[in-house]
C-alpha cells in the first residue's frame, strides 16, 4: 500500500452525495449524448472534471467572506489582496479580474501584434484562444520527454530551450510578441517546470528583448516540486521559491481558482512596467469593472487574499501532492498506465496505452472517461483528440500526440476512501479493457467542441 499523507485539517461542513445505480447512469449518459460536460453534477459521485473553482474554502476564508467590503471603489479587500500579491510574488502592480481567461483577454492584446507568435512550454486552451484572438499564432515547445509517459523525469513541463532559440532565430525576434511559461504545465499532465528552466527561458527572453509571462494557475504546486526535486532548493521555503521564480518574468496571469483556493477569481501581476500596467487598467474598466474590484465581489477579494497564503503552506502542499501521488501509486502498482511521475493536480491516464484497439478518431480518452462514469459515477474528461477541434481548412480530425483521461483532484474535497474507489474502478476497467468501444461524434460546434459535442457509442 502506498503511503497516504494525512489531511492537515478537519471537516466542519459536509455536502451529501447522491449514489446512483449503473442503470441510472446509463440513462443519464444517453440523455447527455455521452458528453460528460452535459451531465448534471447531482448525478456524479466523485467529480474529477476540474480542479478549478472546485476546492473547499477554509473557515478563515468564509470569515473573510463575511468581512468583505462591498464598496464600489477602494474596498478594504482590494488593498489586502494587493499587499498579499506584492508579498508573495514581489510584484509592484496587481490587477484583480474575475478568472484566468479574463487576465489573458486583457494582457495579451497589450503584448501581441497581428502576425506575431507567442511561444509557450504549452499554452492552456484559453491562452491559445486569446493568442488567436490577437491574430497571432501560438507555438508549443515542451521538452520531448513530456510525451514519454512511462519513464521518470523530474520536470516534464520544461521549455525546450534549444527549440525556443532556434525558432526565434528562424522567424526573427521582432515576430515573437511574448514567451509564456505555464506552471505547472497543465496540458502535459500537470508537470512541473524547474527553476533552472525558468531562469534559462528568461535569459533567452532578455537576449531577444521579448517579454516573459508566467501562467501562474498552479504556481504553488510548481514551487513544491522545485523544493522536493531540484538540487539546492530543499531548504528554501515555498514563498522564497515563488519570489525567485517570478523575479525572472515581466508579468503573470493567474486563474486563482486553482492554487488561490477560491471558487472564482483571477489576477494580473506586473513586476515593474508602469506603462504596461496603465494599459492593463485601461482595458480592465470596460471589460471587467472598476480597477479595485475587477469583476469580483468585495468578499471574493478577501477570500483570495487569504487563500493565496493557505495555498503556499508546506503542510497543505505535502498533503495535496501526496493525494495525487497516492492515487498514482495505487494505479501504477496495478499496471494502469499513467503519466509518470504524477503532476500536481491530476492523474492523467494514458488511454492510448490502455485502449490500444481504439483509434484516435474514436477517442480513447473520452471512451475511458465514459466507462469510468458507468463503472462508479466518477467524472473525468478527455485530454486528447476529442478535445481538438476539426482542422478549419481541411475539415479533418487532427490526431493528438497524447490521449489522456484526466482525473483532477479538487483541493481539500475528497478523502483517501474516495481515492480508493477511483483506483478500484480503473483497475476493474483495465481487466476488461479490450471490450470497451470507441465513440463517434454526431454533432459538433466549430470551436471548443468538446464542451457541447454530441456523441454515440460505436456498435
Ligand atoms: N491557465 C491554465 C494553466 C489553466 O489550467 C486554466 C484553467 C486557465 C489558464 C484559465 O483559467 O478557467 O480561471 O479562466 N484550467 C481549468 C482546467 C479550466 O480544468 O484545467 P480560468
Tab-separated table of C-alpha atoms and ligand atoms in Angstrom:
chain	number	residue	atom	x	y	z
A	1	UNK	CA	0.000	0.000	0.000
A	2	UNK	CA	1.407	3.422	-0.868
A	3	UNK	CA	1.590	5.970	1.927
A	4	UNK	CA	-1.241	8.493	2.300
A	5	UNK	CA	-0.282	11.885	3.768
A	6	UNK	CA	-2.974	12.671	6.366
A	7	UNK	CA	-5.122	15.782	5.993
A	8	UNK	CA	-3.823	18.881	7.843
A	9	UNK	CA	-7.456	19.920	8.570
A	10	UNK	CA	-10.704	18.503	9.885
A	11	UNK	CA	-14.142	18.669	8.276
A	12	UNK	CA	-16.726	21.184	9.526
A	13	UNK	CA	-19.282	21.306	6.710
A	14	UNK	CA	-20.360	18.401	4.518
A	15	UNK	CA	-22.176	18.173	1.212
A	16	UNK	CA	-24.154	14.922	0.779
A	17	UNK	CA	-23.604	12.987	-2.442
A	18	UNK	CA	-26.240	11.055	-4.349
A	19	UNK	CA	-25.467	7.405	-5.042
A	20	UNK	CA	-26.718	6.134	-8.407
A	21	UNK	CA	-27.169	2.696	-9.966
A	22	UNK	CA	-25.486	1.587	-13.166
A	23	UNK	CA	-28.867	1.543	-14.935
A	24	UNK	CA	-29.459	5.164	-13.893
A	25	UNK	CA	-26.006	6.180	-15.066
A	26	UNK	CA	-26.598	4.530	-18.449
A	27	UNK	CA	-29.731	6.645	-18.830
A	28	UNK	CA	-28.078	9.892	-17.673
A	29	UNK	CA	-25.249	9.332	-20.166
A	30	UNK	CA	-27.647	8.683	-23.023
A	31	UNK	CA	-29.546	11.851	-22.154
A	32	UNK	CA	-26.234	13.780	-22.021
A	33	UNK	CA	-25.303	12.423	-25.514
A	34	UNK	CA	-22.207	10.818	-23.984
A	35	UNK	CA	-20.703	14.221	-23.225
A	36	UNK	CA	-19.664	14.413	-19.555
A	37	UNK	CA	-19.889	18.223	-19.579
A	38	UNK	CA	-23.623	17.800	-20.218
A	39	UNK	CA	-24.170	15.668	-17.098
A	40	UNK	CA	-25.821	17.212	-14.053
A	41	UNK	CA	-23.347	17.223	-11.182
A	42	UNK	CA	-26.108	15.767	-8.967
A	43	UNK	CA	-25.659	12.514	-10.870
A	44	UNK	CA	-21.908	12.366	-10.207
A	45	UNK	CA	-20.428	10.617	-7.166
A	46	UNK	CA	-16.762	11.710	-7.395
A	47	UNK	CA	-16.287	14.762	-9.603
A	48	UNK	CA	-12.796	14.936	-11.077
A	49	UNK	CA	-13.718	17.040	-14.091
A	50	UNK	CA	-11.625	20.001	-12.936
A	51	UNK	CA	-9.605	21.309	-10.012
A	52	UNK	CA	-10.714	24.816	-10.993
A	53	UNK	CA	-13.026	26.623	-8.590
A	54	UNK	CA	-13.992	23.251	-7.129
A	55	UNK	CA	-11.926	23.432	-3.922
A	56	UNK	CA	-13.196	23.794	-0.363
A	57	UNK	CA	-12.565	27.158	1.305
A	58	UNK	CA	-11.319	27.250	4.893
A	59	UNK	CA	-13.111	28.696	7.935
A	60	UNK	CA	-10.779	31.739	7.688
A	61	UNK	CA	-11.786	32.290	4.083
A	62	UNK	CA	-15.501	32.042	4.937
A	63	UNK	CA	-14.937	34.504	7.771
A	64	UNK	CA	-13.232	36.748	5.201
A	65	UNK	CA	-16.334	36.479	3.003
A	66	UNK	CA	-18.420	37.922	5.841
A	67	UNK	CA	-15.928	40.745	6.306
A	68	UNK	CA	-15.937	41.578	2.601
A	69	UNK	CA	-16.317	45.286	1.941
A	70	UNK	CA	-18.695	45.845	-0.975
A	71	UNK	CA	-17.815	49.486	-1.646
A	72	UNK	CA	-17.784	50.249	-5.364
A	73	UNK	CA	-14.298	51.768	-5.202
A	74	UNK	CA	-11.304	51.351	-2.913
A	75	UNK	CA	-12.584	48.404	-0.874
A	76	UNK	CA	-10.561	47.010	2.014
A	77	UNK	CA	-10.284	43.591	0.323
A	78	UNK	CA	-8.598	45.142	-2.700
A	79	UNK	CA	-5.797	46.618	-0.598
A	80	UNK	CA	-5.423	43.411	1.334
A	81	UNK	CA	-5.140	41.452	-1.917
A	82	UNK	CA	-2.598	43.874	-3.400
A	83	UNK	CA	-0.471	43.546	-0.246
A	84	UNK	CA	-0.638	39.724	-0.423
A	85	UNK	CA	0.407	39.636	-4.091
A	86	UNK	CA	3.266	42.085	-3.511
A	87	UNK	CA	4.455	39.995	-0.580
A	88	UNK	CA	4.215	36.549	-2.212
A	89	UNK	CA	5.321	37.372	-5.768
A	90	UNK	CA	7.381	40.521	-5.258
A	91	UNK	CA	5.481	42.395	-7.987
A	92	UNK	CA	4.619	46.068	-7.751
A	93	UNK	CA	1.431	46.155	-9.836
A	94	UNK	CA	-1.662	43.992	-9.308
A	95	UNK	CA	-4.980	43.847	-11.143
A	96	UNK	CA	-7.743	41.513	-9.922
A	97	UNK	CA	-10.022	40.023	-12.596
A	98	UNK	CA	-12.846	37.514	-12.461
A	99	UNK	CA	-10.830	34.455	-13.610
A	100	UNK	CA	-7.763	33.330	-15.566
A	101	UNK	CA	-9.094	33.824	-19.064
A	102	UNK	CA	-10.112	37.402	-18.215
A	103	UNK	CA	-6.464	38.081	-17.323
A	104	UNK	CA	-5.481	36.646	-20.721
A	105	UNK	CA	-8.119	38.677	-22.541
A	106	UNK	CA	-6.733	41.879	-21.027
A	107	UNK	CA	-2.977	41.253	-21.047
A	108	UNK	CA	-2.349	39.567	-24.415
A	109	UNK	CA	-3.737	42.362	-26.649
A	110	UNK	CA	-1.276	44.657	-24.822
A	111	UNK	CA	1.664	42.424	-25.796
A	112	UNK	CA	0.809	40.713	-29.089
A	113	UNK	CA	0.521	42.311	-32.528
A	114	UNK	CA	-1.188	40.781	-35.545
A	115	UNK	CA	1.054	38.274	-37.350
A	116	UNK	CA	3.329	37.675	-34.352
A	117	UNK	CA	3.965	34.411	-32.485
A	118	UNK	CA	3.611	33.513	-28.850
A	119	UNK	CA	5.834	30.666	-27.681
A	120	UNK	CA	4.993	28.619	-24.587
A	121	UNK	CA	6.148	25.406	-22.949
A	122	UNK	CA	2.454	24.612	-23.604
A	123	UNK	CA	-0.484	27.002	-23.947
A	124	UNK	CA	-3.603	26.129	-21.974
A	125	UNK	CA	-6.692	26.113	-24.315
A	126	UNK	CA	-7.971	29.529	-23.241
A	127	UNK	CA	-4.486	31.053	-23.599
A	128	UNK	CA	-4.238	29.573	-27.083
A	129	UNK	CA	-7.676	31.057	-27.825
A	130	UNK	CA	-6.703	34.553	-26.662
A	131	UNK	CA	-3.468	34.456	-28.668
A	132	UNK	CA	-5.523	33.539	-31.752
A	133	UNK	CA	-7.973	36.373	-30.993
A	134	UNK	CA	-4.977	38.751	-31.274
A	135	UNK	CA	-4.442	37.289	-34.805
A	136	UNK	CA	-1.193	35.822	-33.526
A	137	UNK	CA	-0.002	32.192	-33.689
A	138	UNK	CA	0.650	30.044	-30.593
A	139	UNK	CA	3.642	27.638	-30.667
A	140	UNK	CA	4.183	24.924	-28.023
A	141	UNK	CA	7.792	23.955	-27.252
A	142	UNK	CA	7.687	21.497	-24.383
A	143	UNK	CA	10.678	19.166	-23.864
A	144	UNK	CA	10.272	15.902	-25.840
A	145	UNK	CA	10.380	13.763	-22.651
A	146	UNK	CA	6.878	15.099	-21.786
A	147	UNK	CA	5.489	12.637	-24.327
A	148	UNK	CA	7.280	9.628	-22.848
A	149	UNK	CA	4.562	8.903	-20.280
A	150	UNK	CA	6.004	5.870	-18.509
A	151	UNK	CA	9.585	6.978	-17.821
A	152	UNK	CA	10.526	9.218	-14.910
A	153	UNK	CA	11.836	12.739	-15.461
A	154	UNK	CA	11.571	15.307	-12.647
A	155	UNK	CA	10.496	18.287	-14.795
A	156	UNK	CA	8.491	17.117	-17.780
A	157	UNK	CA	6.829	20.539	-18.052
A	158	UNK	CA	10.033	22.340	-19.111
A	159	UNK	CA	10.510	24.534	-22.157
A	160	UNK	CA	12.728	23.057	-24.866
A	161	UNK	CA	15.335	25.855	-24.804
A	162	UNK	CA	17.277	24.876	-27.989
A	163	UNK	CA	13.963	24.686	-29.903
A	164	UNK	CA	12.901	28.077	-28.479
A	165	UNK	CA	16.166	29.691	-29.537
A	166	UNK	CA	16.121	28.068	-32.984
A	167	UNK	CA	12.539	29.223	-33.599
A	168	UNK	CA	13.269	32.831	-32.606
A	169	UNK	CA	16.356	32.824	-34.870
A	170	UNK	CA	14.353	31.397	-37.773
A	171	UNK	CA	11.445	33.885	-37.692
A	172	UNK	CA	13.281	36.883	-36.201
A	173	UNK	CA	12.851	38.242	-32.672
A	174	UNK	CA	10.512	41.035	-33.808
A	175	UNK	CA	7.988	38.347	-34.849
A	176	UNK	CA	7.754	36.924	-31.302
A	177	UNK	CA	5.466	39.040	-29.127
A	178	UNK	CA	5.651	37.016	-25.923
A	179	UNK	CA	7.145	33.913	-24.320
A	180	UNK	CA	4.782	32.140	-21.894
A	181	UNK	CA	5.761	29.738	-19.133
A	182	UNK	CA	2.797	27.711	-17.825
A	183	UNK	CA	3.497	26.440	-14.297
A	184	UNK	CA	2.689	23.696	-13.747
A	185	UNK	CA	2.295	22.582	-17.373
A	186	UNK	CA	-1.368	21.506	-17.294
A	187	UNK	CA	-1.648	20.090	-20.810
A	188	UNK	CA	1.472	17.916	-20.370
A	189	UNK	CA	-0.097	16.322	-17.282
A	190	UNK	CA	0.289	18.997	-14.588
A	191	UNK	CA	4.047	18.538	-14.952
A	192	UNK	CA	6.387	20.975	-13.190
A	193	UNK	CA	8.971	23.365	-14.625
A	194	UNK	CA	12.361	23.640	-12.909
A	195	UNK	CA	13.840	26.885	-11.608
A	196	UNK	CA	16.795	26.354	-13.903
A	197	UNK	CA	14.461	26.138	-16.901
A	198	UNK	CA	12.590	29.308	-15.872
A	199	UNK	CA	15.948	31.075	-15.453
A	200	UNK	CA	17.251	29.896	-18.851
A	201	UNK	CA	13.997	30.818	-20.602
A	202	UNK	CA	14.214	34.287	-19.035
A	203	UNK	CA	17.795	34.573	-20.283
A	204	UNK	CA	16.632	33.896	-23.855
A	205	UNK	CA	13.748	36.362	-23.442
A	206	UNK	CA	16.147	39.050	-22.233
A	207	UNK	CA	18.646	38.430	-25.013
A	208	UNK	CA	15.983	38.961	-27.667
A	209	UNK	CA	14.071	41.622	-25.709
A	210	UNK	CA	10.820	39.613	-25.591
A	211	UNK	CA	8.546	39.811	-22.506
A	212	UNK	CA	8.246	36.615	-20.425
A	213	UNK	CA	4.801	35.973	-18.913
A	214	UNK	CA	4.108	33.248	-16.353
A	215	UNK	CA	0.742	31.461	-16.471
A	216	UNK	CA	0.634	31.052	-12.711
A	217	UNK	CA	-2.523	28.959	-12.174
A	218	UNK	CA	-0.630	26.273	-10.222
A	219	UNK	CA	2.410	28.253	-9.051
A	220	UNK	CA	2.415	26.809	-5.514
A	221	UNK	CA	2.321	23.191	-6.667
A	222	UNK	CA	5.205	24.023	-9.032
A	223	UNK	CA	7.198	25.572	-6.156
A	224	UNK	CA	6.622	22.418	-4.088
A	225	UNK	CA	8.080	20.268	-6.893
A	226	UNK	CA	11.115	22.585	-7.133
A	227	UNK	CA	11.607	22.271	-3.378
A	228	UNK	CA	11.372	18.481	-3.391
A	229	UNK	CA	13.061	17.651	-6.724
A	230	UNK	CA	15.582	20.345	-7.699
A	231	UNK	CA	19.057	20.388	-6.152
A	232	UNK	CA	19.666	23.464	-4.000
A	233	UNK	CA	16.035	24.173	-3.062
A	234	UNK	CA	15.289	21.662	-0.280
A	235	UNK	CA	15.913	24.235	2.444
A	236	UNK	CA	14.110	27.129	0.754
A	237	UNK	CA	10.535	27.978	1.730
A	238	UNK	CA	7.694	27.930	-0.816
A	239	UNK	CA	7.445	31.727	-0.665
A	240	UNK	CA	11.192	32.124	-1.313
A	241	UNK	CA	10.992	29.785	-4.293
A	242	UNK	CA	7.940	31.639	-5.615
A	243	UNK	CA	9.638	35.018	-5.330
A	244	UNK	CA	12.718	33.774	-7.156
A	245	UNK	CA	10.700	32.152	-9.981
A	246	UNK	CA	8.606	35.274	-10.542
A	247	UNK	CA	11.622	37.600	-10.368
A	248	UNK	CA	12.640	36.262	-13.804
A	249	UNK	CA	9.382	37.281	-15.549
A	250	UNK	CA	7.829	40.527	-16.765
A	251	UNK	CA	4.250	39.720	-15.740
A	252	UNK	CA	1.893	36.901	-14.811
A	253	UNK	CA	-1.700	35.928	-15.467
A	254	UNK	CA	-3.391	33.719	-12.897
A	255	UNK	CA	-6.551	31.717	-12.576
A	256	UNK	CA	-6.894	31.972	-8.792
A	257	UNK	CA	-9.486	29.174	-8.870
A	258	UNK	CA	-6.656	26.666	-8.527
A	259	UNK	CA	-3.809	27.444	-6.113
A	260	UNK	CA	-5.631	30.536	-4.776
A	261	UNK	CA	-8.231	28.038	-3.425
A	262	UNK	CA	-11.216	30.248	-4.253
A	263	UNK	CA	-14.332	29.395	-6.238
A	264	UNK	CA	-13.903	32.424	-8.511
A	265	UNK	CA	-11.102	34.930	-9.123
A	266	UNK	CA	-8.054	35.801	-11.178
A	267	UNK	CA	-5.066	38.131	-11.216
A	268	UNK	CA	-2.694	40.022	-13.444
A	269	UNK	CA	0.668	40.851	-11.869
A	270	UNK	CA	3.260	43.152	-13.431
A	271	UNK	CA	6.731	43.344	-11.966
A	272	UNK	CA	7.617	46.981	-12.566
A	273	UNK	CA	6.470	48.104	-16.036
A	274	UNK	CA	4.264	51.095	-15.209
A	275	UNK	CA	3.273	51.754	-18.810
A	276	UNK	CA	2.043	48.168	-19.268
A	277	UNK	CA	0.074	48.439	-16.009
A	278	UNK	CA	-1.608	51.642	-17.180
A	279	UNK	CA	-2.646	49.840	-20.372
A	280	UNK	CA	-3.979	46.886	-18.344
A	281	UNK	CA	-6.018	49.181	-16.102
A	282	UNK	CA	-7.412	50.904	-19.175
A	283	UNK	CA	-8.638	47.550	-20.549
A	284	UNK	CA	-9.968	46.344	-17.179
A	285	UNK	CA	-12.539	49.082	-16.734
A	286	UNK	CA	-14.620	48.325	-19.864
A	287	UNK	CA	-14.199	44.529	-19.706
A	288	UNK	CA	-14.183	43.615	-16.017
A	289	UNK	CA	-15.211	46.620	-13.943
A	290	UNK	CA	-13.559	49.309	-11.880
A	291	UNK	CA	-9.899	48.572	-11.103
A	292	UNK	CA	-10.394	47.933	-7.375
A	293	UNK	CA	-12.841	45.073	-7.904
A	294	UNK	CA	-12.062	43.760	-11.404
A	295	UNK	CA	-15.197	41.669	-11.908
A	296	UNK	CA	-15.272	40.274	-8.366
A	297	UNK	CA	-17.345	40.993	-5.272
A	298	UNK	CA	-15.515	42.564	-2.324
A	299	UNK	CA	-15.925	39.284	-0.414
A	300	UNK	CA	-14.162	37.373	-3.209
A	301	UNK	CA	-11.138	39.677	-2.887
A	302	UNK	CA	-10.931	38.899	0.841
A	303	UNK	CA	-11.210	35.145	0.302
A	304	UNK	CA	-8.461	35.248	-2.314
A	305	UNK	CA	-6.084	37.326	-0.166
A	306	UNK	CA	-6.399	34.579	2.489
A	307	UNK	CA	-6.385	31.642	0.049
A	308	UNK	CA	-3.102	32.706	-1.555
A	309	UNK	CA	-1.363	32.224	1.803
A	310	UNK	CA	-3.127	28.919	2.551
A	311	UNK	CA	-2.102	27.623	-0.883
A	312	UNK	CA	1.622	28.062	-0.125
A	313	UNK	CA	1.586	26.340	3.294
A	314	UNK	CA	4.021	23.441	3.237
A	315	UNK	CA	1.838	21.016	5.239
A	316	UNK	CA	-1.060	21.679	2.885
A	317	UNK	CA	1.088	21.170	-0.239
A	318	UNK	CA	2.622	17.969	1.151
A	319	UNK	CA	-0.903	16.587	1.671
A	320	UNK	CA	-2.169	17.937	-1.651
A	321	UNK	CA	0.609	16.488	-3.837
A	322	UNK	CA	0.594	13.419	-1.558
A	323	UNK	CA	-3.012	12.701	-2.579
A	324	UNK	CA	-2.122	12.717	-6.273
A	325	UNK	CA	0.954	10.548	-5.607
A	326	UNK	CA	-1.106	8.078	-3.539
A	327	UNK	CA	-3.684	7.566	-6.286
A	328	UNK	CA	-0.919	7.404	-8.897
A	329	UNK	CA	0.923	4.701	-6.953
A	330	UNK	CA	-2.225	2.577	-6.491
A	331	UNK	CA	-2.712	2.668	-10.245
A	332	UNK	CA	0.902	2.014	-11.188
A	333	UNK	CA	1.129	-0.961	-8.845
A	334	UNK	CA	-1.873	-2.447	-10.672
A	335	UNK	CA	-0.317	-1.767	-14.080
A	336	UNK	CA	-2.678	1.045	-15.134
A	337	UNK	CA	-0.619	3.290	-17.489
A	338	UNK	CA	-0.429	6.923	-16.317
A	339	UNK	CA	1.755	9.975	-16.935
A	340	UNK	CA	4.639	9.315	-14.542
A	341	UNK	CA	5.696	10.858	-12.300
A	342	UNK	CA	2.275	12.318	-11.465
A	343	UNK	CA	1.807	16.071	-11.719
A	344	UNK	CA	0.332	18.434	-9.180
A	345	UNK	CA	-3.395	18.494	-9.725
A	346	UNK	CA	-4.491	15.396	-11.592
A	347	UNK	CA	-3.844	11.865	-12.727
A	348	UNK	CA	-3.510	11.593	-16.490
A	349	UNK	CA	-4.346	8.024	-17.513
A	350	UNK	CA	-2.677	7.054	-20.786
A	351	UNK	CA	-5.783	5.904	-22.672
A	352	UNK	CA	-3.768	5.244	-25.827
A	353	UNK	CA	-1.857	2.536	-23.948
A	354	UNK	CA	-4.862	1.231	-22.023
A	355	UNK	CA	-7.180	1.031	-25.063
A	356	UNK	CA	-4.788	0.422	-27.987
A	357	UNK	CA	-7.613	-1.037	-30.101
A	358	UNK	CA	-9.460	2.326	-30.220
A	359	UNK	CA	-8.004	4.668	-32.893
A	360	UNK	CA	-7.623	8.392	-32.161
A	361	UNK	CA	-10.673	9.252	-34.285
A	362	UNK	CA	-12.831	7.132	-31.980
A	363	UNK	CA	-11.472	8.966	-28.927
A	364	UNK	CA	-9.849	6.574	-26.423
A	365	UNK	CA	-9.584	9.296	-23.718
A	366	UNK	CA	-13.298	10.015	-23.970
A	367	UNK	CA	-14.207	6.291	-24.110
A	368	UNK	CA	-12.316	5.667	-20.878
A	369	UNK	CA	-13.851	8.714	-19.168
A	370	UNK	CA	-17.341	7.448	-20.062
A	371	UNK	CA	-16.536	3.920	-18.862
A	372	UNK	CA	-15.344	5.315	-15.535
A	373	UNK	CA	-18.622	7.142	-15.058
A	374	UNK	CA	-20.592	3.990	-15.888
A	375	UNK	CA	-18.453	1.910	-13.554
A	376	UNK	CA	-18.592	4.081	-10.440
A	377	UNK	CA	-20.125	7.521	-11.084
A	378	UNK	CA	-16.684	9.136	-11.397
A	379	UNK	CA	-16.415	12.080	-13.798
A	380	UNK	CA	-13.144	12.884	-15.586
A	381	UNK	CA	-12.529	14.260	-19.064
A	382	UNK	CA	-10.661	13.651	-22.303
A	383	UNK	CA	-7.401	15.490	-22.910
A	384	UNK	CA	-6.662	14.093	-26.355
A	385	UNK	CA	-8.077	14.045	-29.862
A	386	UNK	CA	-11.686	14.643	-28.740
A	387	UNK	CA	-10.510	17.934	-27.212
A	388	UNK	CA	-9.056	19.077	-30.565
A	389	UNK	CA	-11.390	20.856	-32.974
A	390	UNK	CA	-11.554	19.823	-36.635
A	391	UNK	CA	-8.965	21.458	-38.893
A	392	UNK	CA	-10.709	24.667	-40.083
A	393	UNK	CA	-9.207	24.351	-43.591
A	394	UNK	CA	-9.374	20.616	-44.372
A	395	UNK	CA	-12.232	19.685	-42.006
A	396	UNK	CA	-10.187	16.684	-40.880
A	397	UNK	CA	-9.863	15.268	-37.386
A	398	UNK	CA	-6.363	16.071	-36.083
A	399	UNK	CA	-4.542	13.398	-34.074
A	400	UNK	CA	-3.390	14.417	-30.606
A	401	UNK	CA	0.115	13.299	-29.653
A	402	UNK	CA	-1.203	12.089	-26.304
A	403	UNK	CA	-4.586	10.514	-25.491
A	404	UNK	CA	-5.274	11.110	-21.825
A	405	UNK	CA	-8.243	10.733	-19.499
A	406	UNK	CA	-7.671	13.466	-16.922
A	407	UNK	CA	-8.825	12.932	-13.341
A	408	UNK	CA	-8.433	16.156	-11.359
A	409	UNK	CA	-8.313	16.381	-7.588
A	410	UNK	CA	-10.343	19.298	-6.234
A	411	UNK	CA	-8.490	20.896	-3.304
A	412	UNK	CA	-9.393	19.734	0.241
A	413	UNK	CA	-12.526	17.925	-1.002
A	414	UNK	CA	-12.099	14.148	-1.249
A	415	UNK	CA	-10.725	11.628	1.247
A	416	UNK	CA	-8.452	8.586	0.995
A	417	UNK	CA	-11.512	6.315	0.690
A	418	UNK	CA	-12.753	8.309	-2.313
A	419	UNK	CA	-9.369	7.851	-3.976
A	420	UNK	CA	-9.534	4.098	-3.276
A	421	UNK	CA	-12.889	3.974	-5.089
A	422	UNK	CA	-11.314	5.680	-8.111
A	423	UNK	CA	-8.358	3.269	-8.179
A	424	UNK	CA	-10.612	0.218	-7.816
A	425	UNK	CA	-12.868	1.374	-10.665
A	426	UNK	CA	-9.936	1.950	-13.029
A	427	UNK	CA	-8.380	-1.400	-12.147
A	428	UNK	CA	-11.704	-3.153	-12.857
A	429	UNK	CA	-11.912	-1.423	-16.224
A	430	UNK	CA	-8.315	-2.359	-17.044
A	431	UNK	CA	-9.263	-6.045	-16.672
A	432	UNK	CA	-11.849	-5.827	-19.442
A	433	UNK	CA	-10.208	-3.041	-21.449
A	434	UNK	CA	-10.395	-4.881	-24.785
A	435	UNK	CA	-14.219	-4.919	-24.588
A	436	UNK	CA	-14.505	-1.127	-24.410
A	437	UNK	CA	-15.754	0.511	-27.605
A	438	UNK	CA	-14.953	3.861	-29.150
A	439	UNK	CA	-17.308	6.779	-29.912
A	440	UNK	CA	-18.223	8.900	-32.890
A	441	UNK	CA	-19.433	12.486	-32.968
A	442	UNK	CA	-22.957	13.070	-34.263
A	443	UNK	CA	-22.992	16.864	-33.784
A	444	UNK	CA	-20.312	19.436	-33.020
A	445	UNK	CA	-19.836	23.213	-32.986
A	446	UNK	CA	-16.881	24.792	-34.825
A	447	UNK	CA	-14.783	25.804	-31.824
A	448	UNK	CA	-14.173	24.276	-28.379
A	449	UNK	CA	-16.373	21.395	-29.421
A	450	UNK	CA	-15.620	19.089	-26.512
A	451	UNK	CA	-17.845	21.121	-24.175
A	452	UNK	CA	-21.032	20.652	-26.207
A	453	UNK	CA	-20.493	17.988	-28.897
A	454	UNK	CA	-22.931	15.059	-29.031
A	455	UNK	CA	-21.574	11.523	-29.356
A	456	UNK	CA	-22.753	7.988	-29.984
A	457	UNK	CA	-21.142	4.690	-28.942
A	458	UNK	CA	-19.907	2.507	-31.807
A	459	UNK	CA	-21.626	-0.863	-32.219
B	1	LIG	N1	-4.222	28.625	-17.479
B	1	LIG	C1	-4.183	27.348	-17.056
B	1	LIG	C2	-2.866	26.646	-16.948
B	1	LIG	C3	-5.384	26.690	-16.715
B	1	LIG	O1	-5.322	25.414	-16.299
B	1	LIG	C4	-6.614	27.386	-16.814
B	1	LIG	C5	-7.878	26.733	-16.475
B	1	LIG	C6	-6.593	28.723	-17.259
B	1	LIG	C7	-5.372	29.306	-17.585
B	1	LIG	C8	-7.854	29.533	-17.419
B	1	LIG	O2	-8.344	29.904	-16.186
B	1	LIG	O3	-10.580	28.794	-16.057
B	1	LIG	O4	-9.933	30.650	-14.499
B	1	LIG	O5	-10.410	31.123	-16.877
B	1	LIG	N2	-7.977	25.488	-16.322
B	1	LIG	C9	-9.153	24.731	-15.911
B	1	LIG	C10	-8.874	23.256	-16.001
B	1	LIG	C11	-10.430	25.158	-16.532
B	1	LIG	O6	-9.830	22.472	-15.770
B	1	LIG	O7	-7.743	22.843	-16.245
B	1	LIG	P1	-9.921	30.131	-15.891
